[in-house]
PDB file of C-alpha atoms in Angstrom:
ATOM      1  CA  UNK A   1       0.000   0.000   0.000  1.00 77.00           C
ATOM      2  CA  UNK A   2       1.148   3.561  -0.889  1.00 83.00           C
ATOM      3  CA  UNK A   3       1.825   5.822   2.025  1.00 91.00           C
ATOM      4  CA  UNK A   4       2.985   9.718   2.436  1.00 96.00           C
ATOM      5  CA  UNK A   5       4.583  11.060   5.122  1.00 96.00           C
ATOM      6  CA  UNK A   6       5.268  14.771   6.034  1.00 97.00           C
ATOM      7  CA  UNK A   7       7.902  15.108   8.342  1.00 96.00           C
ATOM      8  CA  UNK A   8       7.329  18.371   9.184  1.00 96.00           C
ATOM      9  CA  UNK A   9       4.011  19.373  11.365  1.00 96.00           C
ATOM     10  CA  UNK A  10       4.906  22.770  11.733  1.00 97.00           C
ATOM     11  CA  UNK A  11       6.950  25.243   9.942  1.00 97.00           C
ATOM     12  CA  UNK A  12       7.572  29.277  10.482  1.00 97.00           C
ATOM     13  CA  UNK A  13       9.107  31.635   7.427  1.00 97.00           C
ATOM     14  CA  UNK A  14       9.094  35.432   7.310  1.00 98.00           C
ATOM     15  CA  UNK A  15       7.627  37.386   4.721  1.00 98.00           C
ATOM     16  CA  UNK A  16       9.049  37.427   1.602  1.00 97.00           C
ATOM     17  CA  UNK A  17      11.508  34.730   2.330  1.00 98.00           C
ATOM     18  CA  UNK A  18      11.627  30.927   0.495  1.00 98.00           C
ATOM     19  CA  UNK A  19      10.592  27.797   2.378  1.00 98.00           C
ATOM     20  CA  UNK A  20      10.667  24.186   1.562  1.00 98.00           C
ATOM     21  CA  UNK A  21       8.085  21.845   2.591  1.00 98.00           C
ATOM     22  CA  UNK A  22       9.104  17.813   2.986  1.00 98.00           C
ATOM     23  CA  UNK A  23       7.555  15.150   1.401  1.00 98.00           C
ATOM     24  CA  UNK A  24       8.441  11.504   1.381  1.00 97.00           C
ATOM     25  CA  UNK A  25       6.124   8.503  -0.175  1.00 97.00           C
ATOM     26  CA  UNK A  26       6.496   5.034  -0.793  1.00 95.00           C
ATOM     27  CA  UNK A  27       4.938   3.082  -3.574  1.00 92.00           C
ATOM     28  CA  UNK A  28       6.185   0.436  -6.189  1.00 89.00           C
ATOM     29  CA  UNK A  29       4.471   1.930  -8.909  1.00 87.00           C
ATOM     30  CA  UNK A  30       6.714   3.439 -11.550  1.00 87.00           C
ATOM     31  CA  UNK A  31       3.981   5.703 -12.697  1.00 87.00           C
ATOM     32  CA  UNK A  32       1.872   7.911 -10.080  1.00 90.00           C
ATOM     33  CA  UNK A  33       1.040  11.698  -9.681  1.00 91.00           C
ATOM     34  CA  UNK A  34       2.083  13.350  -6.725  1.00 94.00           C
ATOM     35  CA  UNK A  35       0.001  16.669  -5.524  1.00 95.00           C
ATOM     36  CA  UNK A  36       0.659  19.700  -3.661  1.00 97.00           C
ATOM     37  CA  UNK A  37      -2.986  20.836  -1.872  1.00 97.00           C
ATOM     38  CA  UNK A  38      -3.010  24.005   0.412  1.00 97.00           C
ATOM     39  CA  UNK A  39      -5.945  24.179   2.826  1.00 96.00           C
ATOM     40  CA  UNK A  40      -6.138  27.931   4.313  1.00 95.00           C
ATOM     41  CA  UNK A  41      -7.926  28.676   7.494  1.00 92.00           C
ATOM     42  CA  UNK A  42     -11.078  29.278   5.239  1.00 91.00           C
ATOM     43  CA  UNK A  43     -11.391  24.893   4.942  1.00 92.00           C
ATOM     44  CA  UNK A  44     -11.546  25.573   1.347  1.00 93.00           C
ATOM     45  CA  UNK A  45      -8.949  22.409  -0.149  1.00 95.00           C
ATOM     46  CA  UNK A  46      -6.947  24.453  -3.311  1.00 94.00           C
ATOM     47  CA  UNK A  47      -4.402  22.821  -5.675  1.00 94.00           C
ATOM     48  CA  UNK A  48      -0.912  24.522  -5.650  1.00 96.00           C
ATOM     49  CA  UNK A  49       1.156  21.824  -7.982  1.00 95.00           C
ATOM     50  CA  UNK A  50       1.122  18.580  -9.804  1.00 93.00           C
ATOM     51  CA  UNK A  51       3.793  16.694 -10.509  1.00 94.00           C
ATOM     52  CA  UNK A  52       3.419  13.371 -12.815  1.00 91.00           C
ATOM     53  CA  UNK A  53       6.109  10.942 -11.884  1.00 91.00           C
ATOM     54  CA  UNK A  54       7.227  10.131 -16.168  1.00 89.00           C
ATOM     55  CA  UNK A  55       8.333  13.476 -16.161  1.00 88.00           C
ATOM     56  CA  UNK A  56      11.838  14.407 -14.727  1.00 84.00           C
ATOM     57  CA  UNK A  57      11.510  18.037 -15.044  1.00 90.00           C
ATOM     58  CA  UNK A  58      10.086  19.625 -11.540  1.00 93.00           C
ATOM     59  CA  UNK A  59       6.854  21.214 -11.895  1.00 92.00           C
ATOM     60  CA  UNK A  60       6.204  24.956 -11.757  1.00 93.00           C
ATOM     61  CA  UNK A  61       3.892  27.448 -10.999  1.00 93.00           C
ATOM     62  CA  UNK A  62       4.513  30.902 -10.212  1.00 95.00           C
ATOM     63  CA  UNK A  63       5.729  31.361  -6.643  1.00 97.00           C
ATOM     64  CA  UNK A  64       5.388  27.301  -5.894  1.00 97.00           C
ATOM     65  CA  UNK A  65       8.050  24.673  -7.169  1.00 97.00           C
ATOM     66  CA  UNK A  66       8.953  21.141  -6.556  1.00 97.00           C
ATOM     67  CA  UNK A  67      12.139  19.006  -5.921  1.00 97.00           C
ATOM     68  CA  UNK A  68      11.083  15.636  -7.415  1.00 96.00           C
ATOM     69  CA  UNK A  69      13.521  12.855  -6.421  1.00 95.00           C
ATOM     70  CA  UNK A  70      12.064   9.871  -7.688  1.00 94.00           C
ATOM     71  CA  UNK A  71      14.448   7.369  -6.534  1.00 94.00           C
ATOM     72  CA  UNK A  72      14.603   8.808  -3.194  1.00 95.00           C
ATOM     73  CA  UNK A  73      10.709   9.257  -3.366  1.00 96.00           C
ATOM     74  CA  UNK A  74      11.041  12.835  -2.322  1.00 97.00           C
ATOM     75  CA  UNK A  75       8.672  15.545  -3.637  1.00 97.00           C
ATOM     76  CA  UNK A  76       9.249  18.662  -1.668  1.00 98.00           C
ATOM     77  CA  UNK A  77       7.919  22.022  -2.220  1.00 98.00           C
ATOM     78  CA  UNK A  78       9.546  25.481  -2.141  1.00 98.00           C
ATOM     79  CA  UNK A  79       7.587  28.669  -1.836  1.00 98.00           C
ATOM     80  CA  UNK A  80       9.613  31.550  -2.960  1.00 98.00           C
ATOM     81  CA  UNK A  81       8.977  34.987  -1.576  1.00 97.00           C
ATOM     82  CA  UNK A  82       6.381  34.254   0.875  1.00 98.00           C
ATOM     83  CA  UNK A  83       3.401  36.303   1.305  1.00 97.00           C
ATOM     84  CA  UNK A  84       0.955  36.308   4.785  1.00 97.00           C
ATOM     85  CA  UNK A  85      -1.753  34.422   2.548  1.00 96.00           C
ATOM     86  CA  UNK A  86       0.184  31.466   2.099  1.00 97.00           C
ATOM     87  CA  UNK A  87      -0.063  30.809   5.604  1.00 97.00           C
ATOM     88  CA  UNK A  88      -2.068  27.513   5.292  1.00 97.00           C
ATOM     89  CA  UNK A  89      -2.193  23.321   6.382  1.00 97.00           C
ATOM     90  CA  UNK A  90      -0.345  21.796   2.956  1.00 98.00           C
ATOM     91  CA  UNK A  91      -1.111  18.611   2.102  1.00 97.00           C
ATOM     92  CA  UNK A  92       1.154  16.472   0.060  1.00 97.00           C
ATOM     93  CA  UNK A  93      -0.843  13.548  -1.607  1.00 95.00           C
ATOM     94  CA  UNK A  94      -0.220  10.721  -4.104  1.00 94.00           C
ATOM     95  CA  UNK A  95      -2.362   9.018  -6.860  1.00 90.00           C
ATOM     96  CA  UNK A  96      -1.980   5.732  -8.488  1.00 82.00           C
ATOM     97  CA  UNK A  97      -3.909   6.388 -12.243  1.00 74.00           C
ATOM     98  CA  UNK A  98      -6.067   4.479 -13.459  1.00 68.00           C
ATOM     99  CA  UNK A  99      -6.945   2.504 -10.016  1.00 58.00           C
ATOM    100  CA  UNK A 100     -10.169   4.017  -8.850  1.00 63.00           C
ATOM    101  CA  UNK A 101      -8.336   7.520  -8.964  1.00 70.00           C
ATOM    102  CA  UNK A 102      -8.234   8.068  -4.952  1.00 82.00           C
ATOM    103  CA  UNK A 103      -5.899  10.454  -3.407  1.00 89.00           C
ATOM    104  CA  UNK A 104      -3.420   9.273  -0.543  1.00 92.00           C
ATOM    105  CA  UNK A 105      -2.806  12.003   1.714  1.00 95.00           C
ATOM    106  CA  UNK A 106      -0.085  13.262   4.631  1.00 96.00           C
ATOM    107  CA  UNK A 107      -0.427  14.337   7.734  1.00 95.00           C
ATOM    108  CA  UNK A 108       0.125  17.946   6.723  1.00 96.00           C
ATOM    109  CA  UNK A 109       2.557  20.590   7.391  1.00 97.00           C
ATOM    110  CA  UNK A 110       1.185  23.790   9.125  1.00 97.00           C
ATOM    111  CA  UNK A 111       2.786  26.460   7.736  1.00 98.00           C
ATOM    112  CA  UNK A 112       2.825  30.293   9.416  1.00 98.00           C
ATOM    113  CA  UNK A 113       3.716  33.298   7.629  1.00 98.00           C
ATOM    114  CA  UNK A 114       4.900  35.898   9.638  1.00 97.00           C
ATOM    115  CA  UNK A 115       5.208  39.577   8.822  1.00 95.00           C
TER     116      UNK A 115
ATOM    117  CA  UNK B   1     -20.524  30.131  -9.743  1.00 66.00           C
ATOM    118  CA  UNK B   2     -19.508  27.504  -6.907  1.00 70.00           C
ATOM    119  CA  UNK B   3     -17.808  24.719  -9.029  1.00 92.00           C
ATOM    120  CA  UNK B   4     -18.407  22.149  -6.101  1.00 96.00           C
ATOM    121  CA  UNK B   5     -21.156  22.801  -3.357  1.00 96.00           C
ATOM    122  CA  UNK B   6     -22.089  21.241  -0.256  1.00 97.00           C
ATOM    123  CA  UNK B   7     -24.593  21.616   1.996  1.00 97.00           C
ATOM    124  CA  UNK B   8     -24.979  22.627   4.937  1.00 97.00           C
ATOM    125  CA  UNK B   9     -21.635  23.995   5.887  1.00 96.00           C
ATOM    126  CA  UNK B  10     -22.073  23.084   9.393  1.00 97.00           C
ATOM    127  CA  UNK B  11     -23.929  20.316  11.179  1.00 97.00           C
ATOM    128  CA  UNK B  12     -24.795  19.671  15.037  1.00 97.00           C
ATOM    129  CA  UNK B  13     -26.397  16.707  15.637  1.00 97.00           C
ATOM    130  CA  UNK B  14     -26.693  14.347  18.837  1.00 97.00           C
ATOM    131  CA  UNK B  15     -25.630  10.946  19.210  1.00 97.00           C
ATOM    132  CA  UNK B  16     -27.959   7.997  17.061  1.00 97.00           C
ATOM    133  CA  UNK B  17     -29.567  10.522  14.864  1.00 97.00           C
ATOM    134  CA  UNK B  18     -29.701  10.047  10.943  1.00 97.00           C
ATOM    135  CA  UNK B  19     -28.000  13.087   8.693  1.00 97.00           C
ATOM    136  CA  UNK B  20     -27.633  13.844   5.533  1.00 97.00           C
ATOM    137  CA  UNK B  21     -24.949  15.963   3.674  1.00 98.00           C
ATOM    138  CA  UNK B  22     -26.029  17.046  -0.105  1.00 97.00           C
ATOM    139  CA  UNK B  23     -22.805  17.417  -2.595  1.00 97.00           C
ATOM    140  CA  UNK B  24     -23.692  19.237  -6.133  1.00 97.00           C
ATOM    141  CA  UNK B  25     -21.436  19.453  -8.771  1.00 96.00           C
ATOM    142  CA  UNK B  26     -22.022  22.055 -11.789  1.00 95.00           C
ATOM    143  CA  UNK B  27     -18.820  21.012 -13.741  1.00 93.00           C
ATOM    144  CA  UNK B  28     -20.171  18.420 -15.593  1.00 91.00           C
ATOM    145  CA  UNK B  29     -17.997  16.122 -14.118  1.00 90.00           C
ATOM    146  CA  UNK B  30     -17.881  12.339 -14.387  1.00 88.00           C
ATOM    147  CA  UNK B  31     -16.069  11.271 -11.098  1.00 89.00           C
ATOM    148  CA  UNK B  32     -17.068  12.456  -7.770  1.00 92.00           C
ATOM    149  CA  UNK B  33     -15.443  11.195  -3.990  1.00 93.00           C
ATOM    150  CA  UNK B  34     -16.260  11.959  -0.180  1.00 95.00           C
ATOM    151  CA  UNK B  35     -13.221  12.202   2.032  1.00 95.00           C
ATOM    152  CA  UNK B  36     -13.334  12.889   5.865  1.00 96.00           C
ATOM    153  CA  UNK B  37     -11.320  14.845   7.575  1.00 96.00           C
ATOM    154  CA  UNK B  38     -10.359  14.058  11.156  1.00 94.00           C
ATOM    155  CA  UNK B  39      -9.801  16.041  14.255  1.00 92.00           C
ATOM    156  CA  UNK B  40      -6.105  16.133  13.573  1.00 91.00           C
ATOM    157  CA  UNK B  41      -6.553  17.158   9.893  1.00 92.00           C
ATOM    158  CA  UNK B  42      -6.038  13.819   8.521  1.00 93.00           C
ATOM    159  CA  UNK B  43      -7.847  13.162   5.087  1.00 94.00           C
ATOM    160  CA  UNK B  44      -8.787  10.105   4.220  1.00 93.00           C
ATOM    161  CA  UNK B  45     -11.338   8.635   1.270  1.00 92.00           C
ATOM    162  CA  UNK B  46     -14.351   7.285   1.582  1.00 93.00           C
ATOM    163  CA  UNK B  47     -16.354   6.637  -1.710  1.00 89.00           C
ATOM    164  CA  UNK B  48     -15.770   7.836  -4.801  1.00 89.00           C
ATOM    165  CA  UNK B  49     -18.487   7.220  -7.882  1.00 87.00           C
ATOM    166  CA  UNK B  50     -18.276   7.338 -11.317  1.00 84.00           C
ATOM    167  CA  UNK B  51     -21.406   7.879 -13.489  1.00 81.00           C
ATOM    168  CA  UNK B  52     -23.720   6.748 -10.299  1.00 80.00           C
ATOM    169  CA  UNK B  53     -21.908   3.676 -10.152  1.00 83.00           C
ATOM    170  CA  UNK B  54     -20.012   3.044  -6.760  1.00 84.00           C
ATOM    171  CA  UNK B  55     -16.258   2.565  -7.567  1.00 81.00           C
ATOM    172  CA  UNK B  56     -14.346   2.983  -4.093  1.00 77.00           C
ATOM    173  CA  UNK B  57     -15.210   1.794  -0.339  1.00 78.00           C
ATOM    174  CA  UNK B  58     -12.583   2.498   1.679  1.00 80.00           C
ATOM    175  CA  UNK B  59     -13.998   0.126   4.826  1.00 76.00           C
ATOM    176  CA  UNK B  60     -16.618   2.408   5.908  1.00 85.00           C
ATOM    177  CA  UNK B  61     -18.605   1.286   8.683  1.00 90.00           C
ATOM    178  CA  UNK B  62     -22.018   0.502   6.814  1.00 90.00           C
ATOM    179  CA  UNK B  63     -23.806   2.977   8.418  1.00 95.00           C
ATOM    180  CA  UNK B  64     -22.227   5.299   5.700  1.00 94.00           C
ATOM    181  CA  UNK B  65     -23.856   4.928   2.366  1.00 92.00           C
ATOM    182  CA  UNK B  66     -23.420   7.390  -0.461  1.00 92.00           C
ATOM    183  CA  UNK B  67     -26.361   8.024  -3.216  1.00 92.00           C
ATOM    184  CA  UNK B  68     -25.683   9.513  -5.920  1.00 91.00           C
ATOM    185  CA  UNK B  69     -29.822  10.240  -7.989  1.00 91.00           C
ATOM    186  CA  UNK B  70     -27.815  11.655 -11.063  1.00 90.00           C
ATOM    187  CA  UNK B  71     -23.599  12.309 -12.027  1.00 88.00           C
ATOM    188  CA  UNK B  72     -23.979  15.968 -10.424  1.00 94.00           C
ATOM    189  CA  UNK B  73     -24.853  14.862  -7.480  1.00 95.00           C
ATOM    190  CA  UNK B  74     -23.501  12.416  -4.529  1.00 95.00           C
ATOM    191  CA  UNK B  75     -24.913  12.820  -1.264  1.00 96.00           C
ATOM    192  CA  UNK B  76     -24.171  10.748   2.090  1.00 96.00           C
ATOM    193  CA  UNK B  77     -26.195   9.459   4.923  1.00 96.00           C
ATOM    194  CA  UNK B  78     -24.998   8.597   7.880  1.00 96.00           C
ATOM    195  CA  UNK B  79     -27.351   6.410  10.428  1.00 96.00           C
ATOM    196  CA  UNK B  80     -26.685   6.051  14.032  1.00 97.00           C
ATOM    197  CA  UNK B  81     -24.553   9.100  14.413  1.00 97.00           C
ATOM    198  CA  UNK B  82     -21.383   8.623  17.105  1.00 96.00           C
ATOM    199  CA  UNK B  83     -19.280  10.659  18.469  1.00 96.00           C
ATOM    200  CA  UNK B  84     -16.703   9.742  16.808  1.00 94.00           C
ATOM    201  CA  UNK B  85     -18.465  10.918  13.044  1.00 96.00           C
ATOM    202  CA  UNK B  86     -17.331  14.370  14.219  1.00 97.00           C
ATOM    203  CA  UNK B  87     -15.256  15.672  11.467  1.00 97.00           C
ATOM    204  CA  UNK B  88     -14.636  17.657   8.144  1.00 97.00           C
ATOM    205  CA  UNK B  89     -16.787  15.996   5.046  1.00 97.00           C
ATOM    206  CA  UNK B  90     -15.545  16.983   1.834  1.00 97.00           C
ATOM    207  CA  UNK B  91     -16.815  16.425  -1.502  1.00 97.00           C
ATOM    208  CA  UNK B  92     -14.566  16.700  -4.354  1.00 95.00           C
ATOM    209  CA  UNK B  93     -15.316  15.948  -8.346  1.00 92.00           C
ATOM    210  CA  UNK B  94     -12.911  15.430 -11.389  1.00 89.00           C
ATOM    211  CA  UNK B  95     -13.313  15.139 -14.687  1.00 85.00           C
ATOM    212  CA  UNK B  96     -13.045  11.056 -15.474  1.00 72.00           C
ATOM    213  CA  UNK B  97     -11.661   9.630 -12.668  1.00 59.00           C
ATOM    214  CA  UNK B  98      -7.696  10.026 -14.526  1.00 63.00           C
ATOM    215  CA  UNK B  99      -4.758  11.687 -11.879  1.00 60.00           C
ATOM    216  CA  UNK B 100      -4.089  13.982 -14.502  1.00 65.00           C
ATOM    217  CA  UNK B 101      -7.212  15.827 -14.280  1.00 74.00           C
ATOM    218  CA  UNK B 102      -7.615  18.089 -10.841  1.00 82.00           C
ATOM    219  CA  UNK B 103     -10.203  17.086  -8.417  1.00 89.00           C
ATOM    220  CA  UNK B 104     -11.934  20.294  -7.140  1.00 92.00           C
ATOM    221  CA  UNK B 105     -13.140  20.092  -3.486  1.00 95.00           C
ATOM    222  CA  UNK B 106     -15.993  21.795  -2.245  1.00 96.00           C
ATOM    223  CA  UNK B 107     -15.736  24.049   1.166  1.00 95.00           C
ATOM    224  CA  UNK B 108     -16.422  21.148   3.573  1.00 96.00           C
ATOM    225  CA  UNK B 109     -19.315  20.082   5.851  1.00 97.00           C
ATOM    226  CA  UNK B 110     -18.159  20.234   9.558  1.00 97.00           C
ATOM    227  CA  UNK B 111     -20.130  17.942  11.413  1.00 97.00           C
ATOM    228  CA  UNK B 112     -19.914  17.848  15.441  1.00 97.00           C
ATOM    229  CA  UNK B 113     -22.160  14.483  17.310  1.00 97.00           C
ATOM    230  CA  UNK B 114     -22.571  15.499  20.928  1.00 96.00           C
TER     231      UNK B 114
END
């Protein structure tokens, strides 16, 4: 069975600094999708990132990046300049395709963003 | 226009009564799930459905069961509520079931059994 596992519970950055969120999974799938979700204080669940495991170039989008290590089954995420309203639970979750399409989530990572 | 909606937002019931939480989807969407989200923010699935037809049961307890009238909608009943129901309930939808298309979640039903 697939698991995820986020190391981190909490996590503190100052504005406009960059901060890296760990991510560790297991699996013996060669092909998977691996998700960034942010969940603000508002409950609201939002996708920040996707990352499909075929594809060795890190996903990208805008502010948010991953470090995919597939061998090491790492999938971190770095927030560059940080802003107050990324202050957020993240949730780093996994997907086998084409298997009833269910996502496996961590424990989260709590992150503040302090002024 | 809310892609994924839920209702109600909140929910206070006591302990053995029957509840229902509605999930609508205006996306047009073939796939949609329930997940539950614990006191310590842990998300797990529950059901997922694709085109009414039940695809994933993620050892419920039985007093759980999803409905889902039409593929816009898939609502869940719980019977014999315990305490230990209290949670987050989110409904989320994607496109055809496929990781590479997003599931969108709706805002979450938070449901407390006293």
């Amino acid at each position: 069975a697939q698991t995820v596992t986020q190391s981190q519970p909490e996590m503190s950055v100052q504005e406009a600094e960059t901060v890296t969120l760990s991510c560790t999974y297991d699996t013996s799938e060669s092909n998977y999708y691996l998700f960034w979700y942010k969940q603000p204080p508002s409950r609201q669940m939002i996708l920040v990132i996707r990352q499909e495991a075929y594809k060795q170039q890190n996903a990208t989008e805008n502010r948010f990046s991953v470090n995919f290590q597939k061998a090491a089954k790492s999938f971190s995420l770095k927030i560059s300049d940080s802003q107050l309203g990324d202050t957020a639970m993240y949730f780093c979750a996994f997907m086998k395709p084409y298997n009833t399409d269910k996502l496996i989530f961590g424990t989260g990572t709590r992150l503040q963003v302090f002024p | 226009d809310t892609a994924v909606s839920q209702t109600p937002k909140y929910l206070v019931t006591q302990m053995g009564n029957d509840k229902s939480i509605k999930c609508e989807q205006n996306l047009g969407h073939d796939t949609m799930y329930w997940y539950k989200q614990d006191s310590k923010k842990f998300l797990k699935i529950m059901f997922s459905y694709n085109n009414k037809e039940l695809i994933i049961n993620e050892t419920v307890p039985n007093r759980f069961s999803p409905k889902s009238p039409d593929k816009a909608h898939l609502n869940l009943h719980i019977n014999s509520l315990e305490l230990g129901d209290s949670a987050v309930y989110f409904c989320a939808s994607s496109q055809d079931g496929q990781g590479h298309n997003e599931q969108f979640f709706g805002p979450g039903t938070r449901l407390t059994v006293l």
